[in-house]
Every structure is written in C-alpha cells, then in structure tokens.
CSV table of C-alpha atoms in Angstrom, one decimal:
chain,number,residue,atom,x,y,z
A,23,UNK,CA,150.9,159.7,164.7
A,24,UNK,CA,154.3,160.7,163.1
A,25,UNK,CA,155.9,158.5,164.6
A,26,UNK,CA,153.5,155.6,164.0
A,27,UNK,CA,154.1,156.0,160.2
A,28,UNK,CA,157.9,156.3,160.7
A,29,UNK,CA,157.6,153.2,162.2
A,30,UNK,CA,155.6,151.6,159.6
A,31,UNK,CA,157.7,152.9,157.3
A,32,UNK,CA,160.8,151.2,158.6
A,33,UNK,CA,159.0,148.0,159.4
A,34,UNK,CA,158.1,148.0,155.6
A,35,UNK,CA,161.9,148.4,154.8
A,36,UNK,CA,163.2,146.0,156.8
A,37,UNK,CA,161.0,143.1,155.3
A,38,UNK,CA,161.2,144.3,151.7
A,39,UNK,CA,164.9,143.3,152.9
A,40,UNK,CA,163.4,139.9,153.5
A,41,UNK,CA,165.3,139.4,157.2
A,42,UNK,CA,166.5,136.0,157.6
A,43,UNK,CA,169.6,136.0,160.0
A,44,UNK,CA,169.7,132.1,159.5
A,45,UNK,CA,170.5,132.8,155.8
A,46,UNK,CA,173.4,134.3,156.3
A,47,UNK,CA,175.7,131.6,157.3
A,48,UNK,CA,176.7,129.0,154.9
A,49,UNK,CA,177.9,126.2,157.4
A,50,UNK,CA,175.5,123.8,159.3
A,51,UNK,CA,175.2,123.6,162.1
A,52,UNK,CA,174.8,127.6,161.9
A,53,UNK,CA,175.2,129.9,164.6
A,54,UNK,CA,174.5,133.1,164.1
A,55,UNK,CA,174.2,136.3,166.0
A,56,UNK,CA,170.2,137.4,166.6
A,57,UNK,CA,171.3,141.5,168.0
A,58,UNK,CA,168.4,141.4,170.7
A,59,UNK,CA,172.0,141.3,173.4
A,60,UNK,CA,175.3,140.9,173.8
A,61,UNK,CA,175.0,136.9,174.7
A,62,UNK,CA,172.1,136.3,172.8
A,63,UNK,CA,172.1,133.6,170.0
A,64,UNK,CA,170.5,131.5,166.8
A,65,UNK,CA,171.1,127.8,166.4
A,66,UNK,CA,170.3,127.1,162.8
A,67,UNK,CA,169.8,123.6,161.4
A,68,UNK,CA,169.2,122.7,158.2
A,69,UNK,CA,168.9,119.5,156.0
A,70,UNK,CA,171.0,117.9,153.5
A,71,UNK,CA,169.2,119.8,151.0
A,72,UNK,CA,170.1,123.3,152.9
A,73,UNK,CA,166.0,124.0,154.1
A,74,UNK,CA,166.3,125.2,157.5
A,75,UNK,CA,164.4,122.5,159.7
A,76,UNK,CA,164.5,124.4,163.2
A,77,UNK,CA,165.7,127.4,164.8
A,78,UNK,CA,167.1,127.2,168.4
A,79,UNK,CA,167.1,130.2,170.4
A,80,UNK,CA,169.9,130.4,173.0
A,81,UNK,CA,172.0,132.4,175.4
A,82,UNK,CA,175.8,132.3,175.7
A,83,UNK,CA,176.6,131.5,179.6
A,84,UNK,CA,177.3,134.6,182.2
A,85,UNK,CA,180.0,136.7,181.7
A,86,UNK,CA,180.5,135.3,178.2
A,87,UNK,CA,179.1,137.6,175.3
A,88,UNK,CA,178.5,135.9,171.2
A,89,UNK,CA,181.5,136.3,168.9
A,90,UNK,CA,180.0,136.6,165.3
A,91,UNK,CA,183.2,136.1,164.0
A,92,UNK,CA,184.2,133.1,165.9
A,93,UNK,CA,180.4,131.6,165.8
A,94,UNK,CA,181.3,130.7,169.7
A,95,UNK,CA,180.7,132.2,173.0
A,96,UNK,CA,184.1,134.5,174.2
A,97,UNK,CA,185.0,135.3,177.7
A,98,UNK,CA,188.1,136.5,177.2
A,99,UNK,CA,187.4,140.0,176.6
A,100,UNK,CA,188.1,140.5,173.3
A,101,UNK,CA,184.4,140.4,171.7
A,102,UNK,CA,183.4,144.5,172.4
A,103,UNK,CA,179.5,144.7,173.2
A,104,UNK,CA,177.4,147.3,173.9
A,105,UNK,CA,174.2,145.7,175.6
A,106,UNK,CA,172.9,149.7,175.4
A,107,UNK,CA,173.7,149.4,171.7
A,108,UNK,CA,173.6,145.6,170.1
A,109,UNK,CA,171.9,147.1,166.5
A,110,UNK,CA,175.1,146.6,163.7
A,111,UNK,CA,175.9,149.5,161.7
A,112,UNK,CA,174.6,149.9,158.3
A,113,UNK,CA,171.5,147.7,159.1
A,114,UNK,CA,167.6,147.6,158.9
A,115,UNK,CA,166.6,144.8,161.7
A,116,UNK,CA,163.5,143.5,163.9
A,117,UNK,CA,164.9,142.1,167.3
A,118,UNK,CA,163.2,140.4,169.9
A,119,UNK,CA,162.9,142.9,173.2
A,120,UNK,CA,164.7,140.5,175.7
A,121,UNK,CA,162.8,141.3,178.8
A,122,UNK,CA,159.8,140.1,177.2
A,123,UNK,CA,159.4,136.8,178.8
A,124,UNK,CA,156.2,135.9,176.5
A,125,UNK,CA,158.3,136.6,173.3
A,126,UNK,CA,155.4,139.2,171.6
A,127,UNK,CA,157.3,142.2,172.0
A,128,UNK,CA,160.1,143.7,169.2
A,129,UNK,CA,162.3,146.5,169.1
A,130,UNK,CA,163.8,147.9,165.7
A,131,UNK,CA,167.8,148.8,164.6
A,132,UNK,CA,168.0,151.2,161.4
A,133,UNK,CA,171.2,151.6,159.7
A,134,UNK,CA,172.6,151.0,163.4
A,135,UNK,CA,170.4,152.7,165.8
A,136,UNK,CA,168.3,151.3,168.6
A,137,UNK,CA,164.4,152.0,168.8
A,138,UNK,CA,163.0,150.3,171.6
A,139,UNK,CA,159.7,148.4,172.2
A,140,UNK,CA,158.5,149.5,168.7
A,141,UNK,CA,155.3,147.1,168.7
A,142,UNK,CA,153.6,144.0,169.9
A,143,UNK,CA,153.1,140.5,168.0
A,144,UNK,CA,149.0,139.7,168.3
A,145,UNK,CA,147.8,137.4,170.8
A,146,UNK,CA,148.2,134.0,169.5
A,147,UNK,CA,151.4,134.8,168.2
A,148,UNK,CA,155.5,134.9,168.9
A,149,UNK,CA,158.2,137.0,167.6
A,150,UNK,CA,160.2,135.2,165.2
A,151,UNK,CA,163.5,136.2,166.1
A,152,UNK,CA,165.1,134.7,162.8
A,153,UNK,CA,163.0,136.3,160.4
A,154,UNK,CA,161.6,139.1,161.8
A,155,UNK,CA,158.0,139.0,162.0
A,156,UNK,CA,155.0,137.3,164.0
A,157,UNK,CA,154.3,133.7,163.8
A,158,UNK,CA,152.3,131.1,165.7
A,159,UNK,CA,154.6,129.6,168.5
A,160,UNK,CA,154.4,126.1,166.5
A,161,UNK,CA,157.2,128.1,164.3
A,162,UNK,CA,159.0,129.4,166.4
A,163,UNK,CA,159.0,127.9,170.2
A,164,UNK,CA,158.9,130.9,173.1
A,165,UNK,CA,162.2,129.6,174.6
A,166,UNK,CA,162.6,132.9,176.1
A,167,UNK,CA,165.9,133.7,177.1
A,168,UNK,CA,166.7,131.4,179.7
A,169,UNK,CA,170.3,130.9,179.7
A,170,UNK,CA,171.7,127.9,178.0
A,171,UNK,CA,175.1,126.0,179.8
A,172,UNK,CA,175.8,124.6,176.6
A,173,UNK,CA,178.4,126.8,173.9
A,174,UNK,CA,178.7,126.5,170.3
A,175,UNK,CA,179.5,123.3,168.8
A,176,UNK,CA,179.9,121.8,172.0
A,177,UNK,CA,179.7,118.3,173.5
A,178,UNK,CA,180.0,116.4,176.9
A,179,UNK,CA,178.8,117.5,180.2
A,180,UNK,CA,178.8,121.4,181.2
A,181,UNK,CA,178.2,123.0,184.5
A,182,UNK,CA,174.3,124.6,185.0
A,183,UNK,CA,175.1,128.0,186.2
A,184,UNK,CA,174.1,128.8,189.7
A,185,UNK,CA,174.7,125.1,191.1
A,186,UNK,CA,177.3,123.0,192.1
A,187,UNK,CA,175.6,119.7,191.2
A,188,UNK,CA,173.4,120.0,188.1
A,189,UNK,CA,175.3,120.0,184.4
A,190,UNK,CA,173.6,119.2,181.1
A,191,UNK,CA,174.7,117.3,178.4
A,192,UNK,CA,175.6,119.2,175.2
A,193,UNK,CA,175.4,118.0,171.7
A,194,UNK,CA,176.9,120.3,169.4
A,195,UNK,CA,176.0,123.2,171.1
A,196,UNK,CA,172.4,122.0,171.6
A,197,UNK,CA,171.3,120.9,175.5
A,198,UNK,CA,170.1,117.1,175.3
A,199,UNK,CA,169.8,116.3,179.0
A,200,UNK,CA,170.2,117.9,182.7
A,201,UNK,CA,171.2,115.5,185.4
A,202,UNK,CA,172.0,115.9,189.6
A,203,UNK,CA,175.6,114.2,191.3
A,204,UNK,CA,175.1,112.4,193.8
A,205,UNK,CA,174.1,113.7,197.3
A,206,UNK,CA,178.1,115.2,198.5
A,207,UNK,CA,179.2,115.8,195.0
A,208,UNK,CA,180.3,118.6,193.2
A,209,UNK,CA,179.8,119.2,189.3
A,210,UNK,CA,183.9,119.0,188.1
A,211,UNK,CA,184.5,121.3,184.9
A,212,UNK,CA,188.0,120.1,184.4
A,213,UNK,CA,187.2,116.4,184.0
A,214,UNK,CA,183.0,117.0,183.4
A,215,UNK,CA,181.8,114.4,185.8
A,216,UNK,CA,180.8,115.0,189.6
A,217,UNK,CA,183.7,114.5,191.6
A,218,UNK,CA,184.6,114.9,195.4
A,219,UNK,CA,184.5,118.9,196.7
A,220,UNK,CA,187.8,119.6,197.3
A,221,UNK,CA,188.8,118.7,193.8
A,222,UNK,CA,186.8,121.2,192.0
A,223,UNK,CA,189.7,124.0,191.6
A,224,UNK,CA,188.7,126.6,191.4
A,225,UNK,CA,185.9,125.8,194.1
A,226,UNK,CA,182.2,125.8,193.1
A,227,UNK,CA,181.3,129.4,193.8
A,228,UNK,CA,177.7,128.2,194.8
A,229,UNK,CA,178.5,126.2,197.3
C-alpha cells in the first residue's frame, strides 16, 4: 500500500510537469531521446505552424546507441549508456517498459532513478511514449520496438539488419519502403544498391 501511494505520488508529479519530450526540441524534423533504452528514439513532426502532427517511435540500428546531443544514432563509442540505467539525472519521467511488445506497460525515472514496471495502461489503451500517459492507439500507433534500418535525417537505401538482400528506403530518417535484390545479389552499403557478392567489403555477415 506504501508503495502504491508513492507511486501515485510520483505519477502526479511527473504530469503536473506536463511531460512532452517532443517539446523540447526546437528544430523539425525533431529527434529526440524517449529514455525507455540506450537505442531507443522519438521522431517528431510538426507543421508550419509548430503543432506536432505525428510521433514516430523508432530504434537506432544494433550496436548503435541515440546521441541526444548529436540528434543521430553513434557507433563510435563515444555516446556512454547504461541500458541498466537510461533515467537522466535530475528528472521526473514516464517511459515505456521495452519488453512490452503490446505497449501498455510503463516504468518511472525520479530525479534519475529507475523504478521498473510501475503500472499498466487499461485495455483499449497504449502508452504514449511522448507524453507520458495512456491514450487510444489512434494517438499513438503500438510500433513496438522493432528496430528501424533507417538513422536520423537520413536518406537513400540502408541495409535491413539480419539480411544480405533486403534494405529500406529512408526519408529523413523515416522508413518509406523495403525492397529484395535480385535472386544472387547482395545488399551493397558503400554504393546502396544490390551489387555482385564479392563486392560487398566487408562481406554480408549473414550470408
């Protein structure tokens, strides 16, 4: 029971904050950092009159973790993330609870410390992963966490991870299509188009 009313308590905090991680950026297009992991990632788009008109919820590629300063996806080891430990310092959050795969489940970082699983949206409803709170899935689209090939402000063709052939095309930052190469091509990510094996240096790991 304690800890039900702490709980409360903090969830009352954190939306007398008014959460909107979209808000905090002042550039469209907008990506921001969402805390519920180290790859994890909010497209923001608004208008020409600066109203948000859809949030994207994406996933930098593997071995790749968000950059909050950069707005980009870093892989060169110089972004330090702590999946055990993604709350911010100083900070009253909601986060989405990434192994839900239905996207009902929250967790909850105060002032910078993790409390796990802290509640459940209602049936019917998604967590909002931008603002914090439970809305009908016509808001906010249960994407999941599926991993997304495309980076930040990218465009052109990018490899899917996990095959040699398939690659989506990117427009900034946003996944438009997926196509195949043809039957005995590989997917080349130094010229993104499908090209002969042997010219795919480094080799396709997945072949």
């Amino acid at each position: 029971m304690k800890t039900f009313i702490i709980i409360s308590l903090l969830f009352a905090i954190v939306h007398a904050q008014q959460q909107n991680l979209c808000g905090e950026r002042t550039r469209n297009p907008q990506f921001v950092n969402d805390y519920s992991g180290c790859r994890a990632y909010l497209f923001c788009n608004f208008d020409a009159m600066n109203t948000l008109v859809s949030v994207h919820q994406l996933v930098c590629p593997e071995n790749t973790v968000f950059n909050e300063e950069l707005s980009a996806c870093d892989g060169t080891g110089g972004t330090v993330c702590n999946p055990a430990a993604p709350c911010p310092p100083g900070r009253n959050l909601m986060i989405a609870e990434p192994t839900d795969p239905n996207c009902r489940r929250f967790s909850l970082c105060s002032n910078g410390i993790l409390l796990p699983n802290v509640g459940t949206c209602p049936v019917g409803t998604v967590f909002n992963r931008n603002y914090g709170t439970c809305t009908t899935e016509a808001v906010a689209p249960c994407l999941g966490f599926s991993e997304s090939p495309c980076e930040p402000f990218s465009n052109g063709f990018y490899r899917v991870f996990g095959s040699c052939t398939e690659h989506a095309f990117c427009q900034n930052g946003i996944e438009i299509s997926r196509h195949n190469c043809p039957a005995g091509q590989h997917f080349n990510p130094a010229t993104r188009s499908c090209d002969s094996p042997e010219n795919v240096v480094p080799p396709c790991p997945w072949a």
